[in-house]
Coordinates of C-alpha atoms and ligand atoms in Angstrom, one line a residue:
X1450 CA -22.0 -1.6 -5.5
X1451 CA -21.4 -3.8 -2.5
X1452 CA -20.7 -2.2 0.8
X1453 CA -19.2 -3.4 4.1
X1454 CA -20.7 -2.2 7.4
X1455 CA -18.7 -1.6 10.6
X1456 CA -20.6 -0.9 13.8
X1457 CA -18.7 1.2 16.3
X1458 CA -20.3 2.5 19.5
X1459 CA -23.8 1.7 18.1
X1460 CA -23.2 3.6 14.9
X1461 CA -22.9 1.9 11.5
X1462 CA -20.4 3.0 9.0
X1463 CA -20.6 1.9 5.4
X1464 CA -17.5 1.3 3.4
X1465 CA -17.2 0.5 -0.4
X1466 CA -16.1 -3.0 -1.3
X1467 CA -13.3 -3.3 -3.9
X1468 CA -13.1 -6.5 -5.9
X1469 CA -9.9 -7.2 -7.9
X1470 CA -9.8 -8.9 -11.3
X1471 CA -9.0 -12.2 -9.7
X1472 CA -11.9 -11.8 -7.2
X1473 CA -9.7 -10.6 -4.3
X1474 CA -11.9 -8.7 -2.0
X1475 CA -11.3 -5.7 0.3
X1476 CA -13.2 -2.8 1.8
X1477 CA -11.9 0.7 1.7
X1478 CA -11.4 2.1 5.2
X1479 CA -9.6 5.3 4.1
X1480 CA -12.4 7.6 5.5
X1481 CA -13.0 5.5 8.7
X1482 CA -11.0 7.8 11.0
X1483 CA -12.4 11.0 9.7
X1484 CA -16.0 9.6 10.1
X1485 CA -15.7 7.6 13.3
X1486 CA -12.3 8.5 15.1
X1487 CA -11.2 4.8 14.8
X1488 CA -8.2 3.5 12.8
X1489 CA -7.5 -0.2 12.0
X1490 CA -4.5 -1.9 13.7
X1491 CA -2.6 -4.5 11.8
X1492 CA 1.0 -5.1 13.0
X1493 CA 3.3 -6.5 10.3
X1494 CA 0.6 -5.6 7.7
X1495 CA -0.8 -9.1 7.7
X1496 CA -4.2 -8.0 6.4
X1497 CA -3.6 -4.6 4.9
X1498 CA -3.7 -3.7 1.3
X1499 CA -1.5 -0.6 0.7
X1500 CA -2.3 0.0 -3.0
X1501 CA -4.2 -1.2 -6.0
X1502 CA -1.7 -2.6 -8.5
X1503 CA -1.7 -4.2 -12.0
X1504 CA 1.8 -5.6 -11.9
X1505 CA 1.9 -9.0 -10.2
X1506 CA -0.7 -11.5 -9.1
X1507 CA -0.1 -14.1 -6.4
X1508 CA -2.5 -16.7 -5.1
X1509 CA -0.7 -18.0 -2.0
X1510 CA -3.1 -20.8 -1.4
X1511 CA -2.7 -22.3 -4.9
X1512 CA 0.9 -21.3 -5.5
X1513 CA 0.3 -19.0 -8.5
X1514 CA 2.6 -16.2 -9.6
X1515 CA 1.9 -14.1 -12.7
X1516 CA 3.6 -10.9 -14.0
X1517 CA 1.1 -8.7 -15.8
X1518 CA -1.1 -11.8 -16.1
X1519 CA 1.6 -14.1 -17.6
X1520 CA 2.5 -17.2 -15.5
X1521 CA 6.0 -17.3 -14.1
X1522 CA 6.5 -20.8 -15.5
X1523 CA 6.0 -19.5 -19.1
X1524 CA 8.2 -16.4 -18.6
X1525 CA 11.0 -18.5 -17.0
X1526 CA 11.2 -20.7 -20.1
X1527 CA 10.3 -18.4 -23.0
X1528 CA 11.4 -14.9 -22.0
X1529 CA 14.7 -13.1 -21.4
X1530 CA 15.4 -10.9 -18.3
X1531 CA 15.5 -7.7 -20.4
X1532 CA 12.1 -8.6 -22.0
X1533 CA 10.6 -9.4 -18.6
X1534 CA 12.0 -6.2 -17.1
X1535 CA 10.2 -4.3 -19.9
X1536 CA 7.0 -6.2 -19.3
X1537 CA 7.0 -5.4 -15.6
X1538 CA 7.9 -1.7 -16.0
X1539 CA 5.8 -0.8 -19.1
X1540 CA 2.9 -3.2 -18.6
X1541 CA 3.1 -5.3 -21.8
X1542 CA 5.5 -7.5 -23.8
X1543 CA 7.6 -5.3 -26.1
X1544 CA 7.5 -5.5 -29.9
X1545 CA 10.8 -6.4 -31.6
X1546 CA 11.5 -2.6 -32.1
X1547 CA 10.6 -1.7 -28.5
X1548 CA 12.8 -4.4 -27.2
X1549 CA 15.7 -3.3 -29.5
X1550 CA 15.4 0.3 -28.3
X1551 CA 15.3 -0.8 -24.7
X1552 CA 18.3 -3.2 -25.1
X1553 CA 20.3 -0.4 -26.8
X1554 CA 19.6 1.9 -23.9
X1555 CA 20.8 -0.8 -21.5
X1556 CA 24.0 -1.3 -23.5
X1557 CA 24.7 2.5 -23.7
X1558 CA 24.3 2.8 -19.9
X1559 CA 26.3 -0.2 -18.8
X1560 CA 29.5 1.7 -17.8
X1561 CA 30.1 3.4 -14.5
X1562 CA 31.4 7.0 -14.4
X1563 CA 35.1 6.5 -13.8
X1564 CA 34.9 8.8 -10.7
X1565 CA 32.5 6.4 -9.1
X1566 CA 35.3 3.8 -9.1
X1567 CA 37.1 6.0 -6.6
X1568 CA 34.3 5.3 -4.1
X1569 CA 34.2 1.6 -5.0
X1570 CA 38.0 1.3 -4.5
X1571 CA 37.9 2.9 -1.1
X1572 CA 35.5 0.5 0.6
X1573 CA 37.3 -1.9 3.0
X1574 CA 38.1 -5.2 1.3
X1575 CA 35.7 -7.2 3.6
X1576 CA 32.7 -5.0 3.1
X1577 CA 29.5 -6.9 2.5
X1578 CA 28.5 -6.6 -1.2
X1579 CA 25.0 -5.5 -0.2
X1580 CA 26.4 -2.5 1.7
X1581 CA 28.5 -1.6 -1.3
X1582 CA 25.5 -2.1 -3.7
X1583 CA 23.1 0.1 -1.7
X1584 CA 25.8 2.8 -1.3
X1585 CA 26.8 2.8 -4.9
X1586 CA 23.2 2.9 -6.1
X1587 CA 22.5 5.9 -3.9
X1588 CA 25.8 7.4 -5.3
X1589 CA 24.2 7.3 -8.7
X1590 CA 21.9 10.1 -7.5
X1591 CA 25.0 12.3 -6.9
X1592 CA 26.3 11.6 -10.5
X1593 CA 22.8 12.0 -12.1
X1594 CA 21.1 14.6 -9.9
X1595 CA 18.5 15.8 -12.4
X1596 CA 15.0 15.6 -10.9
X1597 CA 11.9 14.8 -13.0
X1598 CA 8.2 14.6 -12.5
X1599 CA 6.3 11.8 -14.1
X1600 CA 3.4 14.0 -15.2
X1601 CA 5.1 15.4 -18.4
X1602 CA 6.5 14.0 -21.6
X1603 CA 10.0 15.2 -20.6
X1604 CA 9.4 13.4 -17.2
X1605 CA 8.7 10.1 -18.8
X1606 CA 11.8 10.4 -21.1
X1607 CA 13.9 11.1 -18.0
X1608 CA 12.2 8.1 -16.2
X1609 CA 13.1 5.8 -19.1
X1610 CA 16.8 6.9 -19.0
X1611 CA 16.9 6.6 -15.2
X1612 CA 15.4 3.1 -15.2
X1613 CA 17.8 2.0 -18.0
X1614 CA 20.8 3.4 -16.0
X1615 CA 19.7 1.5 -12.9
X1616 CA 19.0 -1.8 -14.7
X1617 CA 22.3 -1.7 -16.5
X1618 CA 24.6 -0.2 -14.0
X1619 CA 23.5 -2.4 -11.1
X1620 CA 25.1 -5.5 -12.7
X1621 CA 28.4 -3.5 -13.4
X1622 CA 28.4 -2.3 -9.7
X1623 CA 27.8 -5.9 -8.5
X1624 CA 30.5 -7.5 -10.7
X1625 CA 33.1 -4.7 -9.9
X1626 CA 32.5 -5.1 -6.2
X1627 CA 33.3 -8.8 -6.6
X1628 CA 36.4 -8.1 -8.6
X1629 CA 37.5 -5.6 -5.9
X1630 CA 36.9 -8.2 -3.2
X1631 CA 39.3 -10.7 -4.8
X1632 CA 41.8 -8.0 -5.9
X1633 CA 41.4 -8.4 -9.6
X1634 CA 41.1 -5.7 -12.2
X1635 CA 37.6 -4.7 -13.3
X1636 CA 36.3 -6.2 -16.5
X1637 CA 34.3 -3.6 -18.5
X1638 CA 30.9 -4.3 -20.0
X1639 CA 30.9 -5.7 -23.6
X1640 CA 28.5 -4.0 -26.0
X1641 CA 27.9 -7.3 -27.9
X1642 CA 26.9 -9.4 -24.9
X1643 CA 23.3 -9.7 -23.7
X1644 CA 22.3 -8.9 -20.1
X1645 CA 23.1 -12.1 -18.2
X1646 CA 26.1 -13.0 -20.3
X1647 CA 27.6 -9.6 -19.9
X1648 CA 27.3 -9.9 -16.1
X1649 CA 28.9 -13.3 -16.0
X1650 CA 31.7 -12.0 -18.3
X1651 CA 32.4 -9.0 -15.9
X1652 CA 32.3 -11.4 -12.9
X1653 CA 34.5 -14.2 -14.1
X1654 CA 36.6 -13.1 -17.1
X1655 CA 40.1 -12.0 -16.3
X1656 CA 43.2 -10.8 -18.3
X1657 CA 45.0 -14.1 -17.5
X1658 CA 42.1 -16.7 -17.6
X1659 CA 39.4 -16.6 -20.3
X1660 CA 35.9 -17.3 -19.0
X1661 CA 33.9 -19.4 -21.5
X1662 CA 30.3 -18.4 -21.5
X1663 CA 28.3 -21.7 -21.3
X1664 CA 24.8 -21.2 -22.9
X1665 CA 23.2 -23.4 -20.1
X1666 CA 24.7 -21.2 -17.4
X1667 CA 23.6 -18.0 -19.2
X1668 CA 20.1 -19.5 -19.6
X1669 CA 19.9 -20.5 -15.9
X1670 CA 21.0 -17.1 -14.8
X1671 CA 18.4 -15.4 -17.0
X1672 CA 15.8 -17.7 -15.5
X1673 CA 16.9 -16.9 -12.0
X1674 CA 16.7 -13.2 -12.6
X1675 CA 13.2 -13.5 -14.2
X1676 CA 12.0 -15.6 -11.3
X1677 CA 13.0 -12.9 -8.8
X1678 CA 11.6 -10.1 -11.0
X1679 CA 8.7 -9.1 -8.8
X1680 CA 6.6 -10.3 -5.9
X1681 CA 4.1 -7.5 -5.3
X1682 CA 4.0 -5.8 -1.8
X1683 CA 6.9 -7.7 0.0
X1684 CA 9.1 -5.9 2.5
X1685 CA 11.5 -4.4 0.0
X1686 CA 9.0 -3.4 -2.6
X1687 CA 6.8 -1.7 0.0
X1688 CA 9.9 0.1 1.2
X1689 CA 10.6 1.4 -2.3
X1690 CA 6.9 2.6 -2.5
X1691 CA 7.0 4.2 1.0
X1692 CA 10.3 5.9 0.5
X1693 CA 9.4 6.9 -3.1
X1694 CA 6.1 8.3 -1.9
X1695 CA 8.1 11.2 -0.3
X1696 CA 9.0 12.1 -3.9
X1697 CA 12.7 11.4 -3.4
X1698 CA 14.5 10.3 -6.5
X1699 CA 14.3 6.8 -8.0
X1700 CA 18.0 5.9 -7.2
X1701 CA 17.5 6.7 -3.5
X1702 CA 14.1 4.8 -3.4
X1703 CA 15.8 1.7 -4.9
X1704 CA 18.7 2.1 -2.4
X1705 CA 16.2 1.8 0.4
X1706 CA 14.7 -1.3 -1.2
X1707 CA 18.2 -2.9 -1.4
X1708 CA 18.7 -2.3 2.3
X1709 CA 15.3 -3.8 3.1
X1710 CA 16.0 -6.9 1.0
X1711 CA 19.3 -7.5 2.8
X1712 CA 17.7 -8.8 6.0
X1713 CA 17.7 -12.6 6.7
X1714 CA 13.9 -12.7 6.9
X1715 CA 13.7 -11.4 3.4
X1716 CA 16.2 -11.7 0.5
X1717 CA 19.1 -12.3 2.9
X1718 CA 17.6 -15.8 3.5
X1719 CA 19.4 -17.2 0.4
X1720 CA 22.8 -16.5 2.2
X1721 CA 21.2 -17.8 5.4
X1722 CA 20.2 -21.1 3.9
X1723 CA 23.8 -21.9 2.8
X1724 CA 25.1 -20.8 6.2
X1725 CA 22.5 -23.0 7.9
X1726 CA 23.4 -26.1 5.7
X1727 CA 27.1 -25.6 6.4
X1728 CA 26.3 -25.3 10.2
X1729 CA 24.3 -28.5 10.1
X1730 CA 27.2 -30.4 8.5
X1731 CA 29.7 -28.9 10.9
X1732 CA 27.9 -28.8 14.2
X1733 CA 24.9 -31.2 14.2
X1734 CA 25.2 -34.9 14.4
X1735 CA 22.0 -35.5 12.4
X1736 CA 19.3 -33.6 10.6
X1737 CA 16.6 -34.8 12.9
X1738 CA 18.4 -33.1 15.8
X1739 CA 18.5 -29.8 13.9
X1740 CA 14.8 -30.1 13.1
X1741 CA 14.0 -30.7 16.8
X1742 CA 16.0 -27.5 17.6
X1743 CA 14.0 -25.5 15.0
X1744 CA 10.7 -26.8 16.6
X1745 CA 11.9 -25.8 20.0
X1746 CA 10.8 -22.1 20.1
X1747 CA 13.3 -21.3 22.9
X1748 CA 16.2 -22.0 20.5
X1749 CA 15.0 -19.2 18.2
X1750 CA 16.3 -21.2 15.3
X1751 CA 14.5 -21.0 12.0
X1752 CA 14.6 -23.4 9.1
X1753 CA 15.9 -20.8 6.6
X1754 CA 14.3 -20.9 3.2
X1755 CA 11.1 -22.2 4.6
X1756 CA 7.8 -20.3 5.2
X1757 CA 6.3 -17.3 3.5
X1758 CA 3.8 -14.6 4.5
X1759 CA 1.8 -15.2 1.3
X1760 CA 2.5 -18.8 0.1
X1761 CA 0.7 -21.4 2.2
X1762 CA 1.8 -24.1 -0.3
X1763 CA 5.0 -24.8 -2.3
X1764 CA 6.4 -21.5 -3.7
X1765 CA 6.2 -21.9 -7.5
X1766 CA 9.6 -20.2 -7.8
X1767 CA 11.2 -22.8 -5.5
X1768 CA 9.7 -25.6 -7.7
X1769 CA 11.4 -24.2 -10.8
X1770 CA 14.7 -23.6 -9.0
X1771 CA 14.8 -27.1 -7.5
X1772 CA 14.5 -28.6 -10.9
X1773 CA 17.2 -26.4 -12.3
X1774 CA 19.4 -27.2 -9.4
X1775 CA 19.3 -30.9 -10.3
X1776 CA 19.8 -30.2 -14.0
X1777 CA 22.8 -27.9 -13.7
X1778 CA 24.5 -30.0 -11.1
X1779 CA 24.0 -33.1 -13.3
X1780 CA 25.1 -31.4 -16.4
X1781 CA 28.4 -30.1 -14.9
X1782 CA 28.9 -33.3 -12.8
X1783 CA 28.9 -31.2 -9.6
X1784 CA 28.5 -33.2 -6.4
X1785 CA 27.4 -30.6 -3.8
X1786 CA 26.7 -32.2 -0.4
X1787 CA 24.6 -29.1 0.4
X1788 CA 22.0 -30.2 -2.2
X1789 CA 21.7 -33.7 -0.7
X1790 CA 21.3 -32.1 2.7
X1791 CA 18.7 -29.6 1.5
X1792 CA 16.7 -32.4 -0.2
X1793 CA 16.8 -34.5 2.9
X1794 CA 15.8 -31.5 5.1
X1795 CA 12.8 -30.8 2.8
X1796 CA 11.7 -34.4 2.9
X1797 CA 11.8 -34.6 6.7
X1798 CA 10.1 -31.2 7.2
X1799 CA 7.3 -31.9 4.8
X1800 CA 6.4 -35.0 6.8
X1801 CA 6.5 -33.2 10.1
X1802 CA 3.4 -31.9 11.7
X1803 CA 5.1 -28.7 12.9
X1804 CA 5.7 -27.6 9.3
X1805 CA 2.6 -29.1 7.9
X1806 CA 0.2 -27.6 10.4
X1807 CA 1.8 -24.1 9.8
X1808 CA 1.9 -24.5 6.0
X1809 CA 5.6 -24.0 5.9
X1810 CA 7.1 -25.0 2.6
X1811 CA 10.3 -24.2 0.7
X1812 CA 10.4 -20.6 -0.5
X1813 CA 12.4 -19.1 -3.4
X1814 CA 15.6 -18.9 -1.2
X1815 CA 15.8 -22.6 -0.3
X1816 CA 17.4 -23.8 -3.5
X1817 CA 18.6 -20.6 -5.1
X1818 CA 21.8 -20.5 -3.1
X1819 CA 22.8 -24.0 -4.2
X1820 CA 22.2 -23.0 -7.8
X1821 CA 24.2 -19.7 -7.4
X1822 CA 27.1 -21.8 -6.0
X1823 CA 27.0 -24.0 -9.1
X1824 CA 27.3 -20.9 -11.2
X1825 CA 30.4 -19.8 -9.2
X1826 CA 28.7 -16.9 -7.4
X1827 CA 30.2 -16.5 -3.8
X1828 CA 27.8 -16.8 -0.9
X1829 CA 27.9 -13.2 0.2
X1830 CA 26.8 -12.1 -3.2
X1831 CA 23.6 -14.2 -3.3
X1832 CA 21.4 -11.3 -2.0
X1833 CA 23.0 -9.0 -4.6
X1834 CA 21.8 -11.4 -7.3
X1835 CA 18.3 -11.2 -5.8
X1836 CA 18.5 -7.4 -5.9
X1837 CA 19.6 -7.4 -9.6
X1838 CA 16.6 -9.7 -10.4
X1839 CA 14.1 -7.7 -8.2
X1840 CA 15.1 -4.3 -9.7
X1841 CA 12.5 -4.3 -12.5
X1842 CA 9.8 -5.0 -10.0
X1843 CA 10.9 -2.1 -7.7
X1844 CA 11.1 0.3 -10.7
X1845 CA 7.7 -0.9 -11.9
X1846 CA 6.1 -0.2 -8.5
X1847 CA 7.7 3.2 -8.2
X1848 CA 6.4 4.1 -11.7
X1849 CA 2.9 2.7 -11.0
X1850 CA 2.7 4.7 -7.7
X1851 CA 3.8 7.9 -9.4
X1852 CA 1.4 7.4 -12.2
X1853 CA -1.5 7.0 -9.8
X1854 CA -3.9 9.9 -9.3
X1855 CA -4.3 11.2 -6.6
X1856 CA -0.8 10.7 -5.4
X1857 CA -0.4 10.4 -1.7
X1858 CA 2.6 10.2 0.7
X1859 CA 2.7 6.9 2.6
X1860 CA 2.1 7.6 6.2
X1861 CA 0.6 4.9 8.6
X1862 CA -0.9 5.8 11.9
X1863 CA -0.3 4.2 15.4
X1864 CA -2.0 3.6 18.7
X1865 CA 0.0 5.5 21.3
X1866 CA 0.6 3.6 24.6
X1867 CA 3.2 5.9 26.2
X1868 CA 2.9 8.4 29.1
X1869 CA -0.2 10.6 28.8
X1870 CA 1.7 13.8 30.0
X1871 CA 4.9 14.4 31.9
X1872 CA 6.8 17.6 32.6
X1873 CA 10.5 18.3 32.1
X1874 CA 12.4 17.4 35.3
X1875 CA 15.7 19.2 36.0
X1876 CA 18.8 17.0 36.1
X1877 CA 19.3 17.1 39.9
X1878 CA 15.6 15.9 40.6
X1879 CA 15.9 12.8 38.3
X1880 CA 16.0 9.3 39.7
Ligands
ACO2513 N1 11.2 -22.1 10.7 C1 10.5 -22.5 11.8 N2 9.3 -22.0 12.1 C2 8.8 -21.1 11.3 C3 9.4 -20.7 10.1 C4 10.7 -21.2 9.8 N3 11.4 -20.9 8.7 N4 8.7 -19.8 9.5 C5 7.6 -19.6 10.2 N5 7.6 -20.4 11.3 C6 6.6 -20.5 12.4 C7 6.5 -19.3 13.2 O1 7.4 -19.5 14.4 C8 5.1 -19.3 13.6 O2 4.9 -20.3 14.6 P1 3.7 -20.2 15.8 O3 2.4 -20.1 15.0 O4 3.9 -21.4 16.6 O5 4.0 -18.9 16.5 C9 4.4 -19.8 12.4 O6 5.4 -20.6 11.7 C10 3.9 -18.7 11.5 O7 5.0 -17.9 11.1 P2 5.1 -16.3 11.2 O8 6.4 -15.9 11.7 O9 3.9 -15.8 11.8 O10 5.0 -16.0 9.6 P3 5.3 -14.6 8.9 O11 4.4 -14.5 7.8 O12 5.3 -13.5 9.9 O13 6.9 -14.8 8.4 C11 8.7 -15.4 7.2 C12 7.2 -15.2 7.2 C13 9.5 -14.2 7.7 C14 9.2 -15.7 5.7 C15 9.1 -16.7 8.1 O14 8.5 -17.8 7.5 C16 10.6 -16.9 8.2 O15 11.2 -16.3 9.1 N6 11.2 -17.8 7.4 C17 12.6 -18.1 7.4 C18 13.3 -16.9 6.7 C19 13.1 -17.0 5.2 O16 13.3 -18.0 4.5 N7 12.8 -15.8 4.6 C20 12.6 -15.7 3.1 C21 11.2 -15.5 2.8 S1 11.0 -15.4 1.0 C22 11.5 -13.8 0.7 O17 11.4 -12.9 1.4 C23 12.1 -13.6 -0.6

């Protein structure tokens, strides 16, 4: 077995080298502090592996993304969201019977307890849908308070039910929060509709105007959810793992993940891209002027939807979404000035040394918002759509962590730089 050596104060410490199935290399420093008194410092976790995982593989240099070994490009075309959710959570593609059982469980758990609607109805009308979603998901832990441990047969049955509840109810919560925001009655889930179609029906059907489910729209939504399914140790997934490592229930762990996703540097960037494009049209005379502002660090302006911690080339998800954007807008004869602007921005940025030298390319959020607009989803719900798609990944990571032996609470260390020692000063002696 290979070993890494670290020399600290003339003493050599050996650490085991871990090599992943795709030849990713690490050395295990978990005993370093015990042996030497040193910790490693890595602000923002740029170079820290927090776990060993079998769920998702990313090669950021080559633009590769695979769920359980299967390329995202294949899943996007050939799979359904329910099937991909099963793959992520249970580690393999389901047989016909397994998929049937899983789908039945989703159908049976699609409704919300009617008492939960009291909470939903009492949120202020302009509440952000991400705030409603996270609150309602945590509220599920009030309605389904039973605790379970993953190390028994009963535990894994309870996990299956909890996962199905979450996967199914999240789309009902999302659609109901939209209906509330526009003052329309809730449209209940239909047992005969599949996952994406059911969501669209709850969002856009109404007692006075029938919503026609277009197969291309349903297919596109399915694809968008699949593409967002998992992305290994990103900010929200790491949050779900960290919060879940305290052994709090799955609903509350997912609630924490939703909150982490909301931020504009993470999943909130899809809303941020549309707001940026609208701002450019309204307030900037030309795109080049806006790009110059982005390059001027003092302006603190980001090109939203560009850049990624892991991808140093074009995000493979953005490639798929860009193509779908063109197809859907063409098919429905939609002329969206924001798409033209996004294409132009991309072209300029990808010729500019600022972006090239920093390997800044479009990420998943650059084109997803334009596509969501074409599907009729309002801008403030884009990150909710991301959360629905990412849910199987969060659940899969929570399960993987709880299945890992030995199980450890997540607890990083720090380097303290505060006062060495001070004594309490009475109020009248303070300055
Ligand atoms: N616009 C302008 N400059 C950028 C951008 C951007 N979008 N992204 C990174 N940079 C610059 C940084 O200022 C930095 O420049 P410097 O080397 O001169 O200091 C350099 O590129 C490296 O960037 P970091 O901030 O160190 O990259 P990090 O990995 O920490 O951040 C992040 C990644 C948060 C995604 C960043 O690229 C960003 O803020 N992008 C815009 C927001 C966004 O689209 N987020 C969605 C990401 S995808 C997802 O989470 C689902």
